[in-house]
XYZ file of C-alpha atoms in Angstrom:
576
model
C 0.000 0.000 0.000
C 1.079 3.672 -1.275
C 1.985 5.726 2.153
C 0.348 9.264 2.036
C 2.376 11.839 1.184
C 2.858 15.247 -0.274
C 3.318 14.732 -3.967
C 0.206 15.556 -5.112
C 0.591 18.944 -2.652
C 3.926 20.019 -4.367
C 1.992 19.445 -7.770
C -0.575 21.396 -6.840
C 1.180 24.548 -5.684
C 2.737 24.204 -9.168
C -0.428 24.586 -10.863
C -2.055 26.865 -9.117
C -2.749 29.960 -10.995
C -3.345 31.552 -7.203
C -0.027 30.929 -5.922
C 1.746 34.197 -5.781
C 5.569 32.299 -7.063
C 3.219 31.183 -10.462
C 2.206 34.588 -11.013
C 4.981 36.628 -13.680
C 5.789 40.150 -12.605
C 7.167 41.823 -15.687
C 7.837 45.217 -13.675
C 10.854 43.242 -11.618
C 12.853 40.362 -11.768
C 11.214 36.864 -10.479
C 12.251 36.149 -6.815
C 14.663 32.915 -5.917
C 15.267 31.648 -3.003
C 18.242 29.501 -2.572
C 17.553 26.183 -1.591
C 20.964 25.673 0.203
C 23.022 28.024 2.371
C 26.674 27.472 1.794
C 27.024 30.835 -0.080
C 25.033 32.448 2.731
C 27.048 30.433 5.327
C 30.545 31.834 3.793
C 29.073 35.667 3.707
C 28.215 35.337 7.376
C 31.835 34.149 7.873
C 33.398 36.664 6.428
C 30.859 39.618 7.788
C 31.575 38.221 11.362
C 35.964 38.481 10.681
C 34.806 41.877 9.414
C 32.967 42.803 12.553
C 35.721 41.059 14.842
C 38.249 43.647 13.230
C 36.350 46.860 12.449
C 35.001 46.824 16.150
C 38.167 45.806 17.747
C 36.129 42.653 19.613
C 38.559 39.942 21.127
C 38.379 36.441 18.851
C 36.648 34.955 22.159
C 33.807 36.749 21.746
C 32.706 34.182 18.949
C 32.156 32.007 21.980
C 30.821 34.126 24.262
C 27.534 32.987 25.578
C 25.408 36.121 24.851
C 26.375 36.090 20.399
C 25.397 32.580 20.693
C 21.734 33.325 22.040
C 21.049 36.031 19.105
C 22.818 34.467 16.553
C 20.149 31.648 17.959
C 17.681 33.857 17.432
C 18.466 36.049 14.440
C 19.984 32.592 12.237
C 20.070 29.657 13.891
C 21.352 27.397 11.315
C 24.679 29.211 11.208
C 27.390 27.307 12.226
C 29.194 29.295 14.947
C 33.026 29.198 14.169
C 35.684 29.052 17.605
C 38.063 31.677 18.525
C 40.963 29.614 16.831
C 38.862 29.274 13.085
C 37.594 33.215 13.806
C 41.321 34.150 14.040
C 42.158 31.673 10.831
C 39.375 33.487 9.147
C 40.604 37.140 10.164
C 43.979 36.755 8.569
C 42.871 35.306 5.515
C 40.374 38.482 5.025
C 44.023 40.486 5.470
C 45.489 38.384 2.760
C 42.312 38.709 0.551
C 42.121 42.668 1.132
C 46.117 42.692 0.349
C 45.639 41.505 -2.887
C 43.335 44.272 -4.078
C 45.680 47.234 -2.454
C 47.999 45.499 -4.436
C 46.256 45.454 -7.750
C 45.319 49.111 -6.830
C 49.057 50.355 -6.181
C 50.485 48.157 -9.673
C 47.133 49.893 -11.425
C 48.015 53.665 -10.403
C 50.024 55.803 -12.803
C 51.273 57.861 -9.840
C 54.372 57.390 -7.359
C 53.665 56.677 -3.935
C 54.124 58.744 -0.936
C 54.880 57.123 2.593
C 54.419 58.423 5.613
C 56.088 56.884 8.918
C 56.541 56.561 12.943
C 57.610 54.527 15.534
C 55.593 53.418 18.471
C 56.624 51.494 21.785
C 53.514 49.134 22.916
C 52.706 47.899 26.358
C 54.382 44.958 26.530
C 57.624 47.094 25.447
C 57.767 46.151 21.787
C 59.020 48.799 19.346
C 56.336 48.656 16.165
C 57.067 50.530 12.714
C 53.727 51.621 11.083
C 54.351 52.560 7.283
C 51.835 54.090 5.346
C 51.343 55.287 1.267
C 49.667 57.800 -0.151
C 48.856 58.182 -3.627
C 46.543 59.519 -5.785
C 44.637 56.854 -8.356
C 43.663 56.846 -11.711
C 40.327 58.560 -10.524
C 42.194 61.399 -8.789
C 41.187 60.235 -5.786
C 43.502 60.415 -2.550
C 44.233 57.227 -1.304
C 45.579 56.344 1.915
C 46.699 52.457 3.493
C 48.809 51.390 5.754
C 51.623 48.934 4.386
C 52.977 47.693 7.383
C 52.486 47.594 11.097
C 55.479 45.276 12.427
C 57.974 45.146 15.078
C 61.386 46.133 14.904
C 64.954 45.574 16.493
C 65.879 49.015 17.179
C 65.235 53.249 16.770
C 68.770 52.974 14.648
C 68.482 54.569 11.290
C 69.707 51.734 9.322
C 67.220 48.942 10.776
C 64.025 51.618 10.230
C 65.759 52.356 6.296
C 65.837 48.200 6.267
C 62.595 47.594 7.041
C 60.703 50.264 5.196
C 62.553 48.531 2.029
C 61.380 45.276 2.866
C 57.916 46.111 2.963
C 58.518 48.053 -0.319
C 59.639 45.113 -2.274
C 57.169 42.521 -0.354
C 54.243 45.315 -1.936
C 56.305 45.279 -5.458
C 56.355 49.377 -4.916
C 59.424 50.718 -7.313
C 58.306 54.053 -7.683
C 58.839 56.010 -4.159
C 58.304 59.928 -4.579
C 58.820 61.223 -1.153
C 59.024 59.840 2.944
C 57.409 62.166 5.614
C 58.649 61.545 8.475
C 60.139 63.186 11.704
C 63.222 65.154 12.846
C 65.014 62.845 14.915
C 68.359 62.127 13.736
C 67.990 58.759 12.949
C 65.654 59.002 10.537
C 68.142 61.338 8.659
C 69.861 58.074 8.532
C 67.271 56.072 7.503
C 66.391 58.397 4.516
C 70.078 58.495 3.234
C 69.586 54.403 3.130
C 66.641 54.785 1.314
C 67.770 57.019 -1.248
C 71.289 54.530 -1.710
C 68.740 51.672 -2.693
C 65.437 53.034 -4.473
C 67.544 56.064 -6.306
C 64.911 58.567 -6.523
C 64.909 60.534 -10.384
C 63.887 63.839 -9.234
C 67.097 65.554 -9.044
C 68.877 62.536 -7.169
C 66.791 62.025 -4.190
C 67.415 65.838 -3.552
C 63.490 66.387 -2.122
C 63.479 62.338 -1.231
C 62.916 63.808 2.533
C 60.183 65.535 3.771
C 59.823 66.625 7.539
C 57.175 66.630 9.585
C 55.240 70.118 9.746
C 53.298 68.971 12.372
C 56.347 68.443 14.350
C 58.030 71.324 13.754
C 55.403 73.334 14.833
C 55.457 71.426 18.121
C 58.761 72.417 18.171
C 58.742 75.727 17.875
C 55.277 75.758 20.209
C 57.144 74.298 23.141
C 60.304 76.211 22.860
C 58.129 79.272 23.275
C 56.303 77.778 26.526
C 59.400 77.257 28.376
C 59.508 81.202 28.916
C 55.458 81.030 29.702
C 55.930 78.128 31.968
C 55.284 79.909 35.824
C 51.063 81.545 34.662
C 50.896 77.880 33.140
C 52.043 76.240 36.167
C 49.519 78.317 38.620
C 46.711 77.497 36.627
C 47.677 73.849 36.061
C 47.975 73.113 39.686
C 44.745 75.377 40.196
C 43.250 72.848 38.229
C 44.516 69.603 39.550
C 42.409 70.751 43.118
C 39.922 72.062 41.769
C 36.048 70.843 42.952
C 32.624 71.663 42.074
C 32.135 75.780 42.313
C 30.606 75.997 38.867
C 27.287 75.201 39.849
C 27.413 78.272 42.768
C 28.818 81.058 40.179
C 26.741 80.056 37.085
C 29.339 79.409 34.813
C 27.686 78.565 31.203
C 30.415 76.329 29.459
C 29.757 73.161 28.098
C 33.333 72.418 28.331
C 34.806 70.734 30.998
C 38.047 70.997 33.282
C 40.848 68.687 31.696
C 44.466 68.341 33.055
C 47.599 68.436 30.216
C 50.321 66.220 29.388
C 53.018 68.345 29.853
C 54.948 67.229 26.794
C 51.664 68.039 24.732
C 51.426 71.733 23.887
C 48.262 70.727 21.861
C 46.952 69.499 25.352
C 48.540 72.499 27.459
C 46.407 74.804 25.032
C 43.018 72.602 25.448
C 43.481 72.922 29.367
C 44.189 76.723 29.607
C 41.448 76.980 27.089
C 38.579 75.361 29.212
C 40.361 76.716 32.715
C 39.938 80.345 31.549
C 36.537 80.357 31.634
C 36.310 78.970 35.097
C 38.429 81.672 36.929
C 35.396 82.682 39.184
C 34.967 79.526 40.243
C 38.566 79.052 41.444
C 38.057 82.305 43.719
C 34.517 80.422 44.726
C 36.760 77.759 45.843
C 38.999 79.299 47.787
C 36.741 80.854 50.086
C 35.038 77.735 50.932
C 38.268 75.724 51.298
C 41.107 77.674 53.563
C 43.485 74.551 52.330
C 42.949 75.358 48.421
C 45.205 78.768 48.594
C 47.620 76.947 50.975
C 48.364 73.618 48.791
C 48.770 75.915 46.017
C 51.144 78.443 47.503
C 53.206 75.130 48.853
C 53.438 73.752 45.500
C 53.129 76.006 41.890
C 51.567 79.067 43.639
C 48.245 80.939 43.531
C 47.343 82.056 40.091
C 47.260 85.741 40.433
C 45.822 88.331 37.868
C 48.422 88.943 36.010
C 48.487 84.860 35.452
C 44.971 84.851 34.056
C 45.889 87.766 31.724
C 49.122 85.353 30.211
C 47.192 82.578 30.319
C 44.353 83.951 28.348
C 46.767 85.866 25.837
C 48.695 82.782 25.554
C 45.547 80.968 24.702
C 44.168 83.040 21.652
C 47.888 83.178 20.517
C 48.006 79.045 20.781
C 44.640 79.151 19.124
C 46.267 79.660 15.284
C 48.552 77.069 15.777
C 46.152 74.449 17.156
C 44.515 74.849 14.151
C 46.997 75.115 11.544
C 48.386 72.010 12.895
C 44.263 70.354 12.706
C 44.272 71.262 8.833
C 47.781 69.755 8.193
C 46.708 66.581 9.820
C 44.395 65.862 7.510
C 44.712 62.297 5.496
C 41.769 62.401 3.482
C 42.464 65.653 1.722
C 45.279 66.991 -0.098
C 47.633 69.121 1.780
C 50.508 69.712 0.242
C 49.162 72.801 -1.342
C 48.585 74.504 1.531
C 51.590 74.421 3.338
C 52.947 77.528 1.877
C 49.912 79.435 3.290
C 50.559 77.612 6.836
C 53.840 78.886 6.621
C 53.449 82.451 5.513
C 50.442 82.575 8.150
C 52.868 81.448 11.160
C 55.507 83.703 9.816
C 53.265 86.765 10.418
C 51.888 85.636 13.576
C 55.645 85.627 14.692
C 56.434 88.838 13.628
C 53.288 90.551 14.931
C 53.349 88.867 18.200
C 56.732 90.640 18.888
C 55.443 94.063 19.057
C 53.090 93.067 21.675
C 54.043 94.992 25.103
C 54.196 92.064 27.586
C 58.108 91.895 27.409
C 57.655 88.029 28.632
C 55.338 87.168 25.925
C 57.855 88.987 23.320
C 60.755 86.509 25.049
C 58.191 83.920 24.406
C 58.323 84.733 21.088
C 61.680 85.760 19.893
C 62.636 81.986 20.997
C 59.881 80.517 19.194
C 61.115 83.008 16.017
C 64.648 81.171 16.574
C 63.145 77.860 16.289
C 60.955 78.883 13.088
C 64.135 80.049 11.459
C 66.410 76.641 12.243
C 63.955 74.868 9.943
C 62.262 77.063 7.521
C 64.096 80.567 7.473
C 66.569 79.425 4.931
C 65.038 78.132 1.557
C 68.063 75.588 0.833
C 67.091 73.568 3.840
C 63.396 73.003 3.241
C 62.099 70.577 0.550
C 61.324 72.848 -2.348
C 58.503 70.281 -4.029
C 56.165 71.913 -1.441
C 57.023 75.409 -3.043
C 55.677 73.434 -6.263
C 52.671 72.073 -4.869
C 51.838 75.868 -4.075
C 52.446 76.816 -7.611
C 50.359 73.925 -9.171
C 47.589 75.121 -6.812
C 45.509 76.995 -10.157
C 44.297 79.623 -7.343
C 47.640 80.678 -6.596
C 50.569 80.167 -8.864
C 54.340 81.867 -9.387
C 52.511 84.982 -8.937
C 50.793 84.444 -5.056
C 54.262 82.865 -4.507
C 55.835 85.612 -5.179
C 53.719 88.325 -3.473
C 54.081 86.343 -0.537
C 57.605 85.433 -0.369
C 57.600 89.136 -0.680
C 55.885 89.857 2.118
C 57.645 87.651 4.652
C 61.306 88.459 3.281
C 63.861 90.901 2.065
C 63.093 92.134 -1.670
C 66.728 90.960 -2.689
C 66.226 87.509 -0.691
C 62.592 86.917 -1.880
C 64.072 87.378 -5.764
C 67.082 84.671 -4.487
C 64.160 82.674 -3.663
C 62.094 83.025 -6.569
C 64.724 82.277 -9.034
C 65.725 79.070 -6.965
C 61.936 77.749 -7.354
C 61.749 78.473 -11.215
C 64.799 76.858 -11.816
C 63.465 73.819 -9.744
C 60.215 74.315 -10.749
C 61.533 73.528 -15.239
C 64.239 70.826 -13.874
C 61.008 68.851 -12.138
C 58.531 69.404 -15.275
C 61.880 68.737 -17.973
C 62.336 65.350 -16.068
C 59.076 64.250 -15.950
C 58.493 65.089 -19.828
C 60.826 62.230 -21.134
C 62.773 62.859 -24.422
C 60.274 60.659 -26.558
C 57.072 62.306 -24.962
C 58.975 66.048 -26.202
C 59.524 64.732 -29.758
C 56.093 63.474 -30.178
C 54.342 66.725 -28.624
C 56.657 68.742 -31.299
C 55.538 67.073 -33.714
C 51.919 67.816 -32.629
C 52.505 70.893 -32.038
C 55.103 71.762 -34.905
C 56.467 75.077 -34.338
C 54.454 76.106 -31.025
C 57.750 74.933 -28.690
C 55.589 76.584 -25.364
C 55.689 74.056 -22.777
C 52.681 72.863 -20.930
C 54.457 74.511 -17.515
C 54.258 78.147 -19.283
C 50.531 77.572 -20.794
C 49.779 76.521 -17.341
C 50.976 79.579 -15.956
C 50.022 82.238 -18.483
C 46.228 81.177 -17.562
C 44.920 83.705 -15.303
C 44.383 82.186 -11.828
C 40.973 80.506 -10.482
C 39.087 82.493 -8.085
C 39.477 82.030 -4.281
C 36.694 79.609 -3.366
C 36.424 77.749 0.326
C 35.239 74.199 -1.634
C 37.883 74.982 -4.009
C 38.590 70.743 -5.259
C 41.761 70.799 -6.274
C 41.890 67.487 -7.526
C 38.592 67.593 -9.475
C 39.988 70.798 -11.322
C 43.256 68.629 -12.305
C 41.548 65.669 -13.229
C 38.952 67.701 -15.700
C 42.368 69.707 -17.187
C 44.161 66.661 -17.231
C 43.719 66.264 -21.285
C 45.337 69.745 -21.573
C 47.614 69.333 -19.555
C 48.893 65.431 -20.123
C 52.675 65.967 -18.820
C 52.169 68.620 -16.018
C 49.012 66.764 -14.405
C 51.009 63.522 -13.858
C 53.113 66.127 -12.180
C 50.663 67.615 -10.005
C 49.614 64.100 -8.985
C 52.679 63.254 -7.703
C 53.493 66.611 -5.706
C 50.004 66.682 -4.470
C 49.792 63.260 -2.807
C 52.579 64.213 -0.336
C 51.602 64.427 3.015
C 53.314 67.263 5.120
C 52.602 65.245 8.651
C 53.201 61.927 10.092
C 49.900 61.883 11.677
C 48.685 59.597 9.404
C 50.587 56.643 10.669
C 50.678 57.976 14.855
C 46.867 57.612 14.070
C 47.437 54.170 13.786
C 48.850 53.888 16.751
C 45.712 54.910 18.430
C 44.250 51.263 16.828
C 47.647 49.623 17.838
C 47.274 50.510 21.560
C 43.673 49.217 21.101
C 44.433 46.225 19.846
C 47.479 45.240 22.173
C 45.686 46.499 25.301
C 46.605 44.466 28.501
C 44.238 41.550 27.526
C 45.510 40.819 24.259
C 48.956 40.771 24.765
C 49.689 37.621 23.499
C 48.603 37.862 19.963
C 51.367 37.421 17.262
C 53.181 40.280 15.239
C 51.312 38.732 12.590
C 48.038 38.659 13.763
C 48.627 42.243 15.111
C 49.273 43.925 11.309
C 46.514 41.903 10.014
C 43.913 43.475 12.590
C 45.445 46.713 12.154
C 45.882 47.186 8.337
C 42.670 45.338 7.415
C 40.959 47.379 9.749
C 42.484 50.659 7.531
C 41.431 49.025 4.738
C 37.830 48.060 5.111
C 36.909 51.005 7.028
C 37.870 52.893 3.645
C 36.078 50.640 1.419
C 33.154 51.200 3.646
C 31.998 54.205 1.453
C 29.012 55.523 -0.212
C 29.532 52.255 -2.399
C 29.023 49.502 0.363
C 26.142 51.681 1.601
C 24.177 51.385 -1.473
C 25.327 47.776 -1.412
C 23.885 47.487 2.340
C 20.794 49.352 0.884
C 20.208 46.569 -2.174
C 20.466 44.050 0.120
C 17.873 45.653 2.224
C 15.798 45.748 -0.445
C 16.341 41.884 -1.195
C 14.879 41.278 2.093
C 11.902 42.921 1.806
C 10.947 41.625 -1.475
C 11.900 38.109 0.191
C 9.469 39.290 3.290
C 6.506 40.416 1.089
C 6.677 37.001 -0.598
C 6.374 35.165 2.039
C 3.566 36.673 3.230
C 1.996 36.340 0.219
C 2.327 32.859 0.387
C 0.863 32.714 4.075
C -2.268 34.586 2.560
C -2.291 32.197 -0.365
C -2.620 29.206 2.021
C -4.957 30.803 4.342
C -7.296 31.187 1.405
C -6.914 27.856 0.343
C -7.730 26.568 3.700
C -10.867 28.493 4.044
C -11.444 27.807 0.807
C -11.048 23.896 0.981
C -11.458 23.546 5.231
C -8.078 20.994 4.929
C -4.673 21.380 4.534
């Protein structure tokens, strides 16, 4: 005897001119629903290694017992992988991510940029982070960190080895420029660098580009040291101080922070906040008797006078706290605007001097001092920066010029100017190769004006605030074929190291006290792919996120339509 089954069911839904699956939309595609979920398992994989590295979650927490009651709930036929495959699976999204950086880097026209730092962990281990810059065939600015390994030793020679190693593992050949600090043994590590990649551009001359960030924190602290008694007072003032804000009705939203004495930017955020919160230090003092007397033991009472240096020395600190939050950038060229940082300190100096206060004016001569060690003499500064001013279309040989102007000597500012131009050809003549000039002769035939002076005969764009420099290259790229290649070279440099001291932000992060037993290996493969599918994660995976949305709902509506479908049928029929 024939059991009962469900054939004649199955045949029946088939048939069925009611059943919603039978019925052919031609406004939108016919819905599918795969029958088995290997392709879904393997996208769950790799979304959970994705969410193990982009929220910084220990590989444990793939066992923990909470993810394994929603991932219960939300898909319980997903196999949950252990810490051990999770970490398997984490490093193999690193190699499959490396692959397409690669692809990306051997794909760009342009030279790459690096930017790099050294970093000293918890556990005591010394980490280099190296990261490129370049701009891609889109004119797009492109930043990804290389490398994030370990290394012997500070020494100049074992940075300049392992920054070439990681070059030749990536298969990068064409190195523009290195941003890095002013420590001496990175001088070192440059001059190795420049031995074995031999730069074109005039011999490695502008190979070596320092950190303006640094700098500036150079010349920031120098000048603090003759500040340092007002900033004292009001640092102790607020180490003790207690709640008197509420009593004097102090409306800031900000609130009392103590500095890290080797962090001007930090010295500035504290006397910033504090300044506002004078009344409330007096407050204090008359309901504590101890307040004044702790102070005057240690730093001393901040007088009058102190809150008057303290609140000059804050809207003074003010320009340079910012100058050094729109160099820091990584997502935006800025290159071209390091001329206009420097002509903008370079005034602030010089105007600051005239100021009465005859300690402020101390302050300031030695911060002047420090200015003029590493930017008052043209021959020591990289001149490709000077370039990246005059391949800004707003500003050209002629702001250049007006400005050098302005912050020099007219005999030293026409020095200067004649050392740029003849930089300025010797760039453009090298990067127009001999059979590139032959065939743009013949184009031409007797019109020998070079792209460089077209370029600058042009009258200049107008001063806009979402002036995109990048856009404006890429659209006069076909006019300019030779001296665009040039701009995208100049224009990917990076005139801070902040890039890669970002990273090590992540680093400490991810080799926090509980996690101090993961590899070197495992370590750069959180960090970098980390970098790298945070960028990815773009207006692009967005609208991927929102198709998929979109799947689901048409998946949803289906099946309800099916529930209604069998409802009717079993009203219809009174059986199943």
């Amino acid at each position: 005897m024939k059991k009962i089954g469900t054939g004649s069911l199955k045949y029946y839904i088939g048939s069925c001119k009611k059943n919603p699956s039978n019925v052919v939309d031609n406004s939108q595609g016919q819905l599918v629903l795969p029958r088995k979920g290997v392709e879904g398992g393997k996208a769950c994989r790799k979304g959970l290694a994705q969410m193990i590295v982009i929220d910084e979650l220990p590989f444990k927490f793939v066992e923990s017992e909470g993810f394994k009651k929603f991932m219960f709930v939300a898909c319980p036929r997903f196999h949950i992988p252990s810490r051990t495959t999770m970490t398997r699976d984490v490093y193999q999204l690193y190699l499959d991510e490396r692959i397409k950086i690669k692809q990306l880097l051997r794909s760009s026209c342009s030279r790459v940029c690096l930017t790099t730092d050294t970093w000293t962990s918890l556990q005591r281990v010394n980490y280099l982070c190296i990261t490129a810059h370049f701009i891609d065939n889109d004119w797009k600015l492109n930043k990804k960190i290389l490398n994030f390994c370990p290394i012997s030793s500070h020494k100049g020679e074992s940075i300049g080895m392992v920054i070439e190693k990681c070059l030749l593992n990536w298969g990068i050949d064409k190195l523009f420029t290195v941003t890095i600090d002013n420590a001496s043994s990175n001088d070192v590590a440059i001059g190795y660098l420049r031995k074995k990649f031999n730069p074109r551009i005039q011999n490695g001359k502008y190979f070596h580009m320092r950190c303006m960030a640094h700098i500036v924190n150079l010349i920031v602290v120098e000048g603090l040291k003759e500040m340092n008694k007002s900033v004292e007072r009001v640092r102790g003032a607020v180490r003790y101080f207690k709640e008197c804000v509420v009593v004097e009705k102090i409306e800031c939203k900000k609130m009392l922070c103590l500095d890290v004495c080797t962090r001007w930017n930090s010295t500035y955020l504290m006397l910033d906040t504090a300044q506002n919160f004078e009344r409330a230090f007096e407050r204090f003092e008359e309901q504590d008797t101890n307040f004044r007397v702790e102070l005057e033991r240690r730093e001393g009472w901040p007088s009058v006078d102190d809150w008057v240096n303290v609140r000059n020395l804050r809207d003074f600190l003010e320009h340079f706290y910012k100058v050094t939050l729109r160099i820091s950038g990584t997502s935006y060229v800025t290159s071209n605007n390091f001329f206009d940082e420097l002509s903008e300190i370079d005034i602030l100096l010089r105007d600051a001097q005239l100021k009465s206060n005859v300690d402020f004016s101390v302050m300031v001569i030695k911060m002047k001092e420090k200015y003029d060690k590493y930017w008052g003499d043209i021959d020591k500064m990289n001149l490709l920066m000077y370039v990246a001013c005059i391949l800004n279309p707003r500003q050209k040989l002629k702001y250049l010029e007006f400005a050098l102007s302005e912050m020099f000597s007219s005999e030293k500012a026409c020095e200067m100017m004649q050392k740029l131009k003849e930089s300025l050809y010797e760039f453009f003549d090298e990067k127009m190769q001999a059979l590139y000039k032959k065939r743009e002769l013949e184009i031409c035939g007797e019109d020998k004006t070079s792209e460089l002076d077209k370029y600058l005969a042009e009258a200049n764009e107008e001063f806009i605030e979402d002036f995109e420099i990048l856009l404006w290259w890429k659209v006069s790229s076909p006019r300019f074929p030779t001296l665009s290649k040039m701009a995208r070279d100049v224009l990917a440099i990076l005139v801070s190291t902040v890039a890669s001291e970002s990273t090590f932000s992540t680093g400490g992060r991810v080799l926090d006290q509980y996690r101090s037993s993961l590899t070197p290996k495992i370590v750069q493969a959180l960090v970098c792919t980390q970098d790298w599918i945070r960028k990815s994660s773009s207006q692009e995976d967005i609208k991927k996120i929102e198709e998929q949305i979109q799947d689901l709902d048409k998946i949803e509506n289906g099946l309800m339509q099916m529930e209604i479908f069998w409802r009717e049928e079993i009203d219809i029929n009174g059986e199943y």
